[in-house]
PDB file of C-alpha atoms in Angstrom:
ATOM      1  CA  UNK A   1     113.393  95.347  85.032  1.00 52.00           C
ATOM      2  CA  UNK A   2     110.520  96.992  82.866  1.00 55.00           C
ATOM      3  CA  UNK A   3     107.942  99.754  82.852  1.00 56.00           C
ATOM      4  CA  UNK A   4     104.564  98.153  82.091  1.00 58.00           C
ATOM      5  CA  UNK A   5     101.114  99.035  81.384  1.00 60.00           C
ATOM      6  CA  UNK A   6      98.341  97.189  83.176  1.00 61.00           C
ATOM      7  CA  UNK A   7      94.488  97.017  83.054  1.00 57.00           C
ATOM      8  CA  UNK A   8      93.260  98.024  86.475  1.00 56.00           C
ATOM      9  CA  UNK A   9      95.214  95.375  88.731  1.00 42.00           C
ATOM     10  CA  UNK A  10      95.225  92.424  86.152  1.00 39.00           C
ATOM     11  CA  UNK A  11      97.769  91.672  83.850  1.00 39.00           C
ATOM     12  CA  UNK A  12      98.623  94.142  80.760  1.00 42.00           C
ATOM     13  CA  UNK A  13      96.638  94.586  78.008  1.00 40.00           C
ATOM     14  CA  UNK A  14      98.232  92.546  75.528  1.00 46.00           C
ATOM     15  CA  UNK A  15      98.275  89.178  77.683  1.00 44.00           C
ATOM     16  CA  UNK A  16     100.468  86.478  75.822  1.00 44.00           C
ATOM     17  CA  UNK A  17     102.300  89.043  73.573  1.00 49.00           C
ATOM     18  CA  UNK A  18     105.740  89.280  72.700  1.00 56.00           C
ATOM     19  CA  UNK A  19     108.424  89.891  75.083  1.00 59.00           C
ATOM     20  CA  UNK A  20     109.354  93.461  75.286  1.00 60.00           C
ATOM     21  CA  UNK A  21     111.970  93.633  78.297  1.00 59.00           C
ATOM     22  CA  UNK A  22     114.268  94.840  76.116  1.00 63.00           C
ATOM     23  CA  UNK A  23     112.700  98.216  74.653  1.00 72.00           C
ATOM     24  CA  UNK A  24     113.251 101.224  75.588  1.00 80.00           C
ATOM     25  CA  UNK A  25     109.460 102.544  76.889  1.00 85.00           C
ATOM     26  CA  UNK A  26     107.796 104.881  74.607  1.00 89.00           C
ATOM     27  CA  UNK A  27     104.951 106.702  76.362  1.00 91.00           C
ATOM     28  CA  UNK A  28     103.471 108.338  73.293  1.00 93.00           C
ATOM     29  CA  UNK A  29     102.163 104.990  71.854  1.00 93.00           C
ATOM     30  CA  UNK A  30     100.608 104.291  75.410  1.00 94.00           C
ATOM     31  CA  UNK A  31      99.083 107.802  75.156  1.00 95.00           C
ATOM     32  CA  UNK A  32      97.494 106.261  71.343  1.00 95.00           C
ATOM     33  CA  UNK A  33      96.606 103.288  73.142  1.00 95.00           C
ATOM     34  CA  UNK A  34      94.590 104.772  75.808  1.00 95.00           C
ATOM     35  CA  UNK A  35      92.691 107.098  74.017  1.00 95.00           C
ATOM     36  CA  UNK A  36      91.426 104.374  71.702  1.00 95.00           C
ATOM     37  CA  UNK A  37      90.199 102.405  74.791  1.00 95.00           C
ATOM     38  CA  UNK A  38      88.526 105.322  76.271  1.00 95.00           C
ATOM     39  CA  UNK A  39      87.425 106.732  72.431  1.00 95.00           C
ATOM     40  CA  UNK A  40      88.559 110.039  73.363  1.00 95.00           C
ATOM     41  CA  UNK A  41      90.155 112.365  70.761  1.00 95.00           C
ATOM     42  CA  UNK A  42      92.919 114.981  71.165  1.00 95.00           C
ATOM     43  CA  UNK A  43      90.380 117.577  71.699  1.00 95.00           C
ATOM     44  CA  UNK A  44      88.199 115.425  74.364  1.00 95.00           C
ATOM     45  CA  UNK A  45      91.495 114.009  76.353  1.00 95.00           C
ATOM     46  CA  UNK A  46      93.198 117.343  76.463  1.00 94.00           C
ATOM     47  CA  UNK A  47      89.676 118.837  77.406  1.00 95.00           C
ATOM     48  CA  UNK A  48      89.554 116.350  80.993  1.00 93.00           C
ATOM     49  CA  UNK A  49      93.244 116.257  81.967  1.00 93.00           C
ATOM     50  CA  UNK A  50      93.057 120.115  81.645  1.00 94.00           C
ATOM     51  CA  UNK A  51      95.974 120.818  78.625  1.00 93.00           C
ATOM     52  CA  UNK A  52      96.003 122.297  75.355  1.00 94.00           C
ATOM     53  CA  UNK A  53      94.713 119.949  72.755  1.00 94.00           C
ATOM     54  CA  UNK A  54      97.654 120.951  70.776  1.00 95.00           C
ATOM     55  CA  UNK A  55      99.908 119.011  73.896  1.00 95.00           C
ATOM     56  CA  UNK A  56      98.391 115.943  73.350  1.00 95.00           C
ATOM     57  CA  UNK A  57      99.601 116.271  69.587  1.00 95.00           C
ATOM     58  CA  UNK A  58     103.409 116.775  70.873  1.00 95.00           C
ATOM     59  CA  UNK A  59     103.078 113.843  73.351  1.00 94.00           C
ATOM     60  CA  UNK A  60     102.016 111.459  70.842  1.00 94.00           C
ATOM     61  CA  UNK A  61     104.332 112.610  68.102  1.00 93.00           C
ATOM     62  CA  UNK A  62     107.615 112.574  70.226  1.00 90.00           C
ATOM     63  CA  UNK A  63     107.713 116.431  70.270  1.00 92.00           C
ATOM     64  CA  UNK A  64     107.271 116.470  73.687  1.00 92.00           C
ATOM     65  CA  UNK A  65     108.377 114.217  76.853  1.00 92.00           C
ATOM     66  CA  UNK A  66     105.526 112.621  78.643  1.00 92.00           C
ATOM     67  CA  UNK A  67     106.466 112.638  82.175  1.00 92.00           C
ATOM     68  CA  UNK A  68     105.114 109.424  84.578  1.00 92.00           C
ATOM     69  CA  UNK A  69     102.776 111.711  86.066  1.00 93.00           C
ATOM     70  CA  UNK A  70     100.769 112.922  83.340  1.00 94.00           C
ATOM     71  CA  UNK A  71     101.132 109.620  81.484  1.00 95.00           C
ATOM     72  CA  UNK A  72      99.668 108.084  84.986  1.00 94.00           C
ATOM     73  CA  UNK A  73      96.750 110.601  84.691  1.00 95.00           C
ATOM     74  CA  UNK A  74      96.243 109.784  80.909  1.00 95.00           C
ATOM     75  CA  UNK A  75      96.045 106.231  81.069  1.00 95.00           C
ATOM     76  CA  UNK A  76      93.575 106.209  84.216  1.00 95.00           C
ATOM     77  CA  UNK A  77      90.774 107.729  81.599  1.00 94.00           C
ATOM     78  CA  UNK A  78      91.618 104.020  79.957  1.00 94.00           C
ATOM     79  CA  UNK A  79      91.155 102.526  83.431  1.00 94.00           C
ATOM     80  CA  UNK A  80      95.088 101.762  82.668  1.00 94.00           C
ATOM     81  CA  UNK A  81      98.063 102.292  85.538  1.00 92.00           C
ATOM     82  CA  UNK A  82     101.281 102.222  85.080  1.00 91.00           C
ATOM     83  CA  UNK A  83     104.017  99.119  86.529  1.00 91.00           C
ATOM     84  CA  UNK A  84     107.409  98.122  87.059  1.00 90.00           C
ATOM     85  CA  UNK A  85     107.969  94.652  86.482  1.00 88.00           C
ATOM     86  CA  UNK A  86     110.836  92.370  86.567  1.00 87.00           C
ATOM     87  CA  UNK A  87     112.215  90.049  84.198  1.00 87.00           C
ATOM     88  CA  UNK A  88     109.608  87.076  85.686  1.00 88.00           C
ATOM     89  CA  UNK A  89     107.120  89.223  85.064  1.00 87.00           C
ATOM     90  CA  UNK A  90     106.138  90.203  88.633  1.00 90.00           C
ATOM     91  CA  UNK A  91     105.086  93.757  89.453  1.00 91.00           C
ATOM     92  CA  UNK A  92     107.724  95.620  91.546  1.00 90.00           C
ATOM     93  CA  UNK A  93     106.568  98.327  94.274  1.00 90.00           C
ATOM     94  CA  UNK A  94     108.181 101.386  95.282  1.00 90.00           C
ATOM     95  CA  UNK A  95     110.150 101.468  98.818  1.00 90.00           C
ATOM     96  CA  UNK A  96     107.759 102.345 101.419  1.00 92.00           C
ATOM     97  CA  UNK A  97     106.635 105.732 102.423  1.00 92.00           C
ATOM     98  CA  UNK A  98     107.640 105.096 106.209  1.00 93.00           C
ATOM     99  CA  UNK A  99     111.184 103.692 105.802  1.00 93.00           C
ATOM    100  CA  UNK A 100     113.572 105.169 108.500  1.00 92.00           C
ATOM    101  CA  UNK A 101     114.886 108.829 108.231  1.00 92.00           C
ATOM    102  CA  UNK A 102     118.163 109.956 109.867  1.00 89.00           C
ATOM    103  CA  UNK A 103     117.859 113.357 112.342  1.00 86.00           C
ATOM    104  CA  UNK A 104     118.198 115.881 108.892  1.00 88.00           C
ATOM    105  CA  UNK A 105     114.809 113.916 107.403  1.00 91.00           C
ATOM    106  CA  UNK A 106     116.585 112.270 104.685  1.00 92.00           C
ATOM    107  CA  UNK A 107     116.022 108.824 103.708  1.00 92.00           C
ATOM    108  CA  UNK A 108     119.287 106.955 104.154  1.00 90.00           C
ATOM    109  CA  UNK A 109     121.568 105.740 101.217  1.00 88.00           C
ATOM    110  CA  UNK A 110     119.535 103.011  99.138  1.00 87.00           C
ATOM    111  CA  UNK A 111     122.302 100.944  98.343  1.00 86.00           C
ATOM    112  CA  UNK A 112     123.010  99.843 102.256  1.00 85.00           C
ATOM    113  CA  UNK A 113     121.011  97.952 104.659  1.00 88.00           C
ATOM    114  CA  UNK A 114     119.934 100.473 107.432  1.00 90.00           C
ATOM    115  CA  UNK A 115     119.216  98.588 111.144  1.00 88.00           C
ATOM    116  CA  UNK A 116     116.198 100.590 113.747  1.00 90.00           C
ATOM    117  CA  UNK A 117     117.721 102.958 116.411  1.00 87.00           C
ATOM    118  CA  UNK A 118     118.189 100.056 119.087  1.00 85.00           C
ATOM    119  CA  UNK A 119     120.802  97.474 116.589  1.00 85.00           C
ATOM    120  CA  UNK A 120     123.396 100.151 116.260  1.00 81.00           C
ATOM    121  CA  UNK A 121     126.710  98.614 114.663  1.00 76.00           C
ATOM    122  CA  UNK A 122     129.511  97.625 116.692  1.00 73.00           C
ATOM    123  CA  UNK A 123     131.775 100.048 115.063  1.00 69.00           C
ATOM    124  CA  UNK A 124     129.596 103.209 115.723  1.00 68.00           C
ATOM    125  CA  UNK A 125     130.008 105.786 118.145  1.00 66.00           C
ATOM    126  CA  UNK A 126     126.258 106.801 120.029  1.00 66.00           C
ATOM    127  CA  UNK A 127     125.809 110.278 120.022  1.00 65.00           C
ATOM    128  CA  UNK A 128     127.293 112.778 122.833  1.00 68.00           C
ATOM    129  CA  UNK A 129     124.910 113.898 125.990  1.00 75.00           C
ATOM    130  CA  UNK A 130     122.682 116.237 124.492  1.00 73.00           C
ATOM    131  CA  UNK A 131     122.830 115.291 121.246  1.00 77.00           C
ATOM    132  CA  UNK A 132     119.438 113.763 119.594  1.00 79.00           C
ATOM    133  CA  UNK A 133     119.538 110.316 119.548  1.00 82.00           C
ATOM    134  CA  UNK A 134     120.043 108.352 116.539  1.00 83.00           C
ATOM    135  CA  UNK A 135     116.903 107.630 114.325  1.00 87.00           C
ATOM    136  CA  UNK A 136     118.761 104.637 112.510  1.00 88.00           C
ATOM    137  CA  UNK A 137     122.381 103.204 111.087  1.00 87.00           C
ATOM    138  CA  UNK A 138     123.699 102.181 108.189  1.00 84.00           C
ATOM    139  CA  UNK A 139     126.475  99.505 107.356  1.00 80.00           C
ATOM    140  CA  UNK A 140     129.229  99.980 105.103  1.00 79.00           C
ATOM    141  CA  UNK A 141     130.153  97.697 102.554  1.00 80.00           C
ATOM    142  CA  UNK A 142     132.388  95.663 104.486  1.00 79.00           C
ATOM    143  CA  UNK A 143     130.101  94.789 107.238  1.00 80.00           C
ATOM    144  CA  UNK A 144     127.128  94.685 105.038  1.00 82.00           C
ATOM    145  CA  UNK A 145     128.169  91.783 102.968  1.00 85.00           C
ATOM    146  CA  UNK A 146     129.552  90.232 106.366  1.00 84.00           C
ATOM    147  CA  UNK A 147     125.774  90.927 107.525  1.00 82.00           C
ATOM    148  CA  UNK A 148     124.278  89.463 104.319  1.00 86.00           C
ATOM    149  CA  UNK A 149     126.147  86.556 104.161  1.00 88.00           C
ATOM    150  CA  UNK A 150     124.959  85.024 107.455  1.00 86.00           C
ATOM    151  CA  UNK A 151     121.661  86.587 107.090  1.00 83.00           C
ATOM    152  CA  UNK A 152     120.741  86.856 103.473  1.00 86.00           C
ATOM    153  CA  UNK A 153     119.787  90.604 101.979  1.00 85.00           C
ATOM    154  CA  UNK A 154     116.634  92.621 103.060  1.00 86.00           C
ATOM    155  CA  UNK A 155     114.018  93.563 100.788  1.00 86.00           C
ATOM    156  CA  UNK A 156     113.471  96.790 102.492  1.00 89.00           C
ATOM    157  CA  UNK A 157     114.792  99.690 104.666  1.00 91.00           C
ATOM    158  CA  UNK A 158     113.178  99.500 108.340  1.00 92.00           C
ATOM    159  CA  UNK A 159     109.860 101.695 108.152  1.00 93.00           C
ATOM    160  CA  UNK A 160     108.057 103.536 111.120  1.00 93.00           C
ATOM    161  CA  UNK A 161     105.019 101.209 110.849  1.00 94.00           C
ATOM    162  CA  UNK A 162     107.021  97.621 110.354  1.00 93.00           C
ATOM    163  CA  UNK A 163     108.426  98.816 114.198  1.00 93.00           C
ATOM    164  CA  UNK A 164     105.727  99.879 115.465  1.00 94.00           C
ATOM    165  CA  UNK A 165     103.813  96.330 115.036  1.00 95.00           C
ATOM    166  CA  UNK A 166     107.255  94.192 116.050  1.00 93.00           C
ATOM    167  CA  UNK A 167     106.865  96.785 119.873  1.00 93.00           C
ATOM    168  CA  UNK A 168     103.267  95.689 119.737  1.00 95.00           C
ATOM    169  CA  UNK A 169     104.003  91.681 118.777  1.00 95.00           C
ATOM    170  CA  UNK A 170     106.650  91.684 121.600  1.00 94.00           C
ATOM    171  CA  UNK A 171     103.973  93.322 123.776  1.00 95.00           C
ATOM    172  CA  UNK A 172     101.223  90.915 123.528  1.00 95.00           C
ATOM    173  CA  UNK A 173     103.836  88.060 123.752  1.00 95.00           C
ATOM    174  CA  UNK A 174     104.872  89.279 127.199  1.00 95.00           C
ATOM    175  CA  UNK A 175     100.973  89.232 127.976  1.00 94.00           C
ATOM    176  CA  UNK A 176     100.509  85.615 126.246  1.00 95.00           C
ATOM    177  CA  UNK A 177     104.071  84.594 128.476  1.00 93.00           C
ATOM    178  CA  UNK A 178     102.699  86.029 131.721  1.00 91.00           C
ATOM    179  CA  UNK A 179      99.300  84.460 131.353  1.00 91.00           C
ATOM    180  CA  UNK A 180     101.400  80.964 130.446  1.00 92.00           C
ATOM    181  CA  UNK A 181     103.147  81.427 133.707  1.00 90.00           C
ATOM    182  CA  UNK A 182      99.884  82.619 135.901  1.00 85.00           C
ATOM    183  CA  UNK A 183      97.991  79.454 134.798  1.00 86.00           C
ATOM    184  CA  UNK A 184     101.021  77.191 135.362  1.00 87.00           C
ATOM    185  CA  UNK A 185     101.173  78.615 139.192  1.00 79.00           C
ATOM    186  CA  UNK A 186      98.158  80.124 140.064  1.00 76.00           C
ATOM    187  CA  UNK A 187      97.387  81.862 142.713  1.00 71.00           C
ATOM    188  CA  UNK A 188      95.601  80.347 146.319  1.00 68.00           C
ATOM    189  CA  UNK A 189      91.874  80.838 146.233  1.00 73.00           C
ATOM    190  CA  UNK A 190      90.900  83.253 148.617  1.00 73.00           C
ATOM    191  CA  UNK A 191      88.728  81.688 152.067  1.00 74.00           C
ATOM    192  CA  UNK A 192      88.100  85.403 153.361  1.00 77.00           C
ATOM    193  CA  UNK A 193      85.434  85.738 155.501  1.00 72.00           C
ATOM    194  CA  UNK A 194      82.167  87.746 154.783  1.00 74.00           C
ATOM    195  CA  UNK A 195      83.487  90.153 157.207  1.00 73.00           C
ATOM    196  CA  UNK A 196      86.634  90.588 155.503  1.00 76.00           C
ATOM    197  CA  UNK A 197      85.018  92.397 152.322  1.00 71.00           C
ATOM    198  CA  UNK A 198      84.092  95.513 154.508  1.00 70.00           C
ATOM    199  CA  UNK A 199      87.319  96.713 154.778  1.00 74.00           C
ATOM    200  CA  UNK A 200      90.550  94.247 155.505  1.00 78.00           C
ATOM    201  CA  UNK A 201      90.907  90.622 156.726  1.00 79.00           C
ATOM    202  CA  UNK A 202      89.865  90.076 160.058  1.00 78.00           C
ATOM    203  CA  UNK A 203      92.369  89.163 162.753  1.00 80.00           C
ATOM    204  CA  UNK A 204      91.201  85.294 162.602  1.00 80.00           C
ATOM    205  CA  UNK A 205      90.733  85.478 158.875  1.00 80.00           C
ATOM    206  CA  UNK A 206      93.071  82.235 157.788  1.00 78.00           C
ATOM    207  CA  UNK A 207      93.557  83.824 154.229  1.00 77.00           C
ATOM    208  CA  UNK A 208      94.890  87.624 155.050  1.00 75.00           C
ATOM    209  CA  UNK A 209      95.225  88.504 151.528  1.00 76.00           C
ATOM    210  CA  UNK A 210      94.739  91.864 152.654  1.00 76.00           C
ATOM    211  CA  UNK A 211      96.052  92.339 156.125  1.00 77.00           C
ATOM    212  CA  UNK A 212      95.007  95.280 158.493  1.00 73.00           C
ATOM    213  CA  UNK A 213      98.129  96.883 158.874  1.00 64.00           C
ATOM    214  CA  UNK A 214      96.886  99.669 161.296  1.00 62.00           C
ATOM    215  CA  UNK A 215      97.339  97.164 164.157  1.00 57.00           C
ATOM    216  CA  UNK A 216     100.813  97.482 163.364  1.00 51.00           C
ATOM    217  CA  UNK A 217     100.851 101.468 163.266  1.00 48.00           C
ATOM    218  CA  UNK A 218     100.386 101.310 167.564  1.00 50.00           C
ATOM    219  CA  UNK A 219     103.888 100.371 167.387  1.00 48.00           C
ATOM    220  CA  UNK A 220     105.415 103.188 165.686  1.00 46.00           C
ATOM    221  CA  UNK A 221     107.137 105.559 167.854  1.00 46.00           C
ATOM    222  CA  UNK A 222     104.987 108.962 167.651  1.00 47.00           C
ATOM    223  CA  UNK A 223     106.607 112.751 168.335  1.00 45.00           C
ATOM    224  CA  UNK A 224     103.369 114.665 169.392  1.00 47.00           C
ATOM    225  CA  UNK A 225     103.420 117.535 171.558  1.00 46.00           C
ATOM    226  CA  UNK A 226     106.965 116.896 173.158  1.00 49.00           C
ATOM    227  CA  UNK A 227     105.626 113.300 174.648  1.00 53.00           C
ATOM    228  CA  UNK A 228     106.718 110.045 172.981  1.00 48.00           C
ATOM    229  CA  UNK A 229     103.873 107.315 172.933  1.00 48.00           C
ATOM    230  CA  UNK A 230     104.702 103.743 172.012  1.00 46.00           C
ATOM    231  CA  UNK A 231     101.765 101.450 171.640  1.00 45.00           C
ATOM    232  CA  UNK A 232      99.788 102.042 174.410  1.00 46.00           C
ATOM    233  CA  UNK A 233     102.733 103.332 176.675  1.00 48.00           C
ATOM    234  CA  UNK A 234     103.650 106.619 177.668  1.00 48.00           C
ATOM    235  CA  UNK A 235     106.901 107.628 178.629  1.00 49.00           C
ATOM    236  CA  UNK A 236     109.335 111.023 178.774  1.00 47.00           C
TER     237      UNK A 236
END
């Protein structure tokens, strides 16, 4: 894998040059390179990034270390980024900004393959009653490559967002399943009367989708004023 330099988001600025996998990346000639796109001199570069002009002359020479961020901010006056590519050629991007965090905030070892709070490994122990709960796991290397081998190896650590849309895919599957369902059985077409749209079905309404039940409440025993009344009945 490679540091690159590419020309806004096509391919780098010396298309069908040599191979240069191999070398070791020297920012100070990409520092040369972009000023002669942008015809800027030391002065005139130092002047926009906001350095000493003399800086400019220590990044190019070797005197001084260019780090990736000012290099990033040099080459953008050449309309230039920077890329990591891999030995096809392909640009690489960084691991998300989302990817799962354990409680302390801290992103969890890159090396292993970490599984969402709900796919904890058989060998864990959940936390103890009133303990957070866990935000993720992580396999070892003995149940990783057990792991990989039937599954293959993931490109990327589970991230916020990626679980957010599989809850919201899952959701709208239920919905899809329960409309499958609704239109394989549905439901009686209701023969209410006019009447019935008042209030409740009428008592010779043959659909009572919505049944009066206070007909049914002259049934229930009632304590009022030390004298039972059921129905219509009074008694001690």
């Amino acid at each position: 894998m490679s540091m690159s330099v590419r020309e806004g988001s096509s391919g780098s600025i010396e298309p069908g040059g040599p191979d240069r996998s191999g070398e070791v990346f020297d920012g100070a000639r990409y520092i040369v390179r972009a000023r002669r796109l942008a015809d800027l001199s030391q002065r005139e570069l130092a002047d926009e990034i906001g350095v000493a002009r003399a800086t400019i002359g220590r990044l190019e020479s070797g005197a001084a270390k260019v780090d990736t961020t000012t290099l990033s901010v040099i080459l953008a006056r050449a309309g230039l980024r920077l890329a990591v590519l891999d030995h096809a050629g392909l640009e690489v991007g960084p691991i998300p900004v989302d990817v799962l965090r354990d409680r302390a905030d801290r992103r969890f070892p890159g090396h292993l393959d970490v599984r969402p709070p709900h796919d904890a490994p058989s060998d864990r122990v959940h936390p103890r009653r009133g303990t957070p709960e866990a935000r993720g796991w992580f396999e070892q290397r003995p149940s990783r490559a057990d792991r990989r081998d039937r599954g293959g190896v993931p490109v990327d650590h589970p991230t916020v967002s990626g679980l957010r849309e599989e809850r919201e895919v899952a959701y709208w599957r239920g919905v899809a399943a329960a409309e499958a369902r609704r239109a394989a059985d549905p439901e009686p077409e209701c023969s209410c009367f006019d009447g019935c749209f008042e209030r409740t079905c009428l008592p010779d309404c043959p659909c009572q989708c919505e049944p009066n039940h206070g007909s049914a409440l002259s049934s229930i025993r009632v304590v009022h004023q030390g004298r039972t009344t059921i129905g219509d009945q009074e008694g001690p």
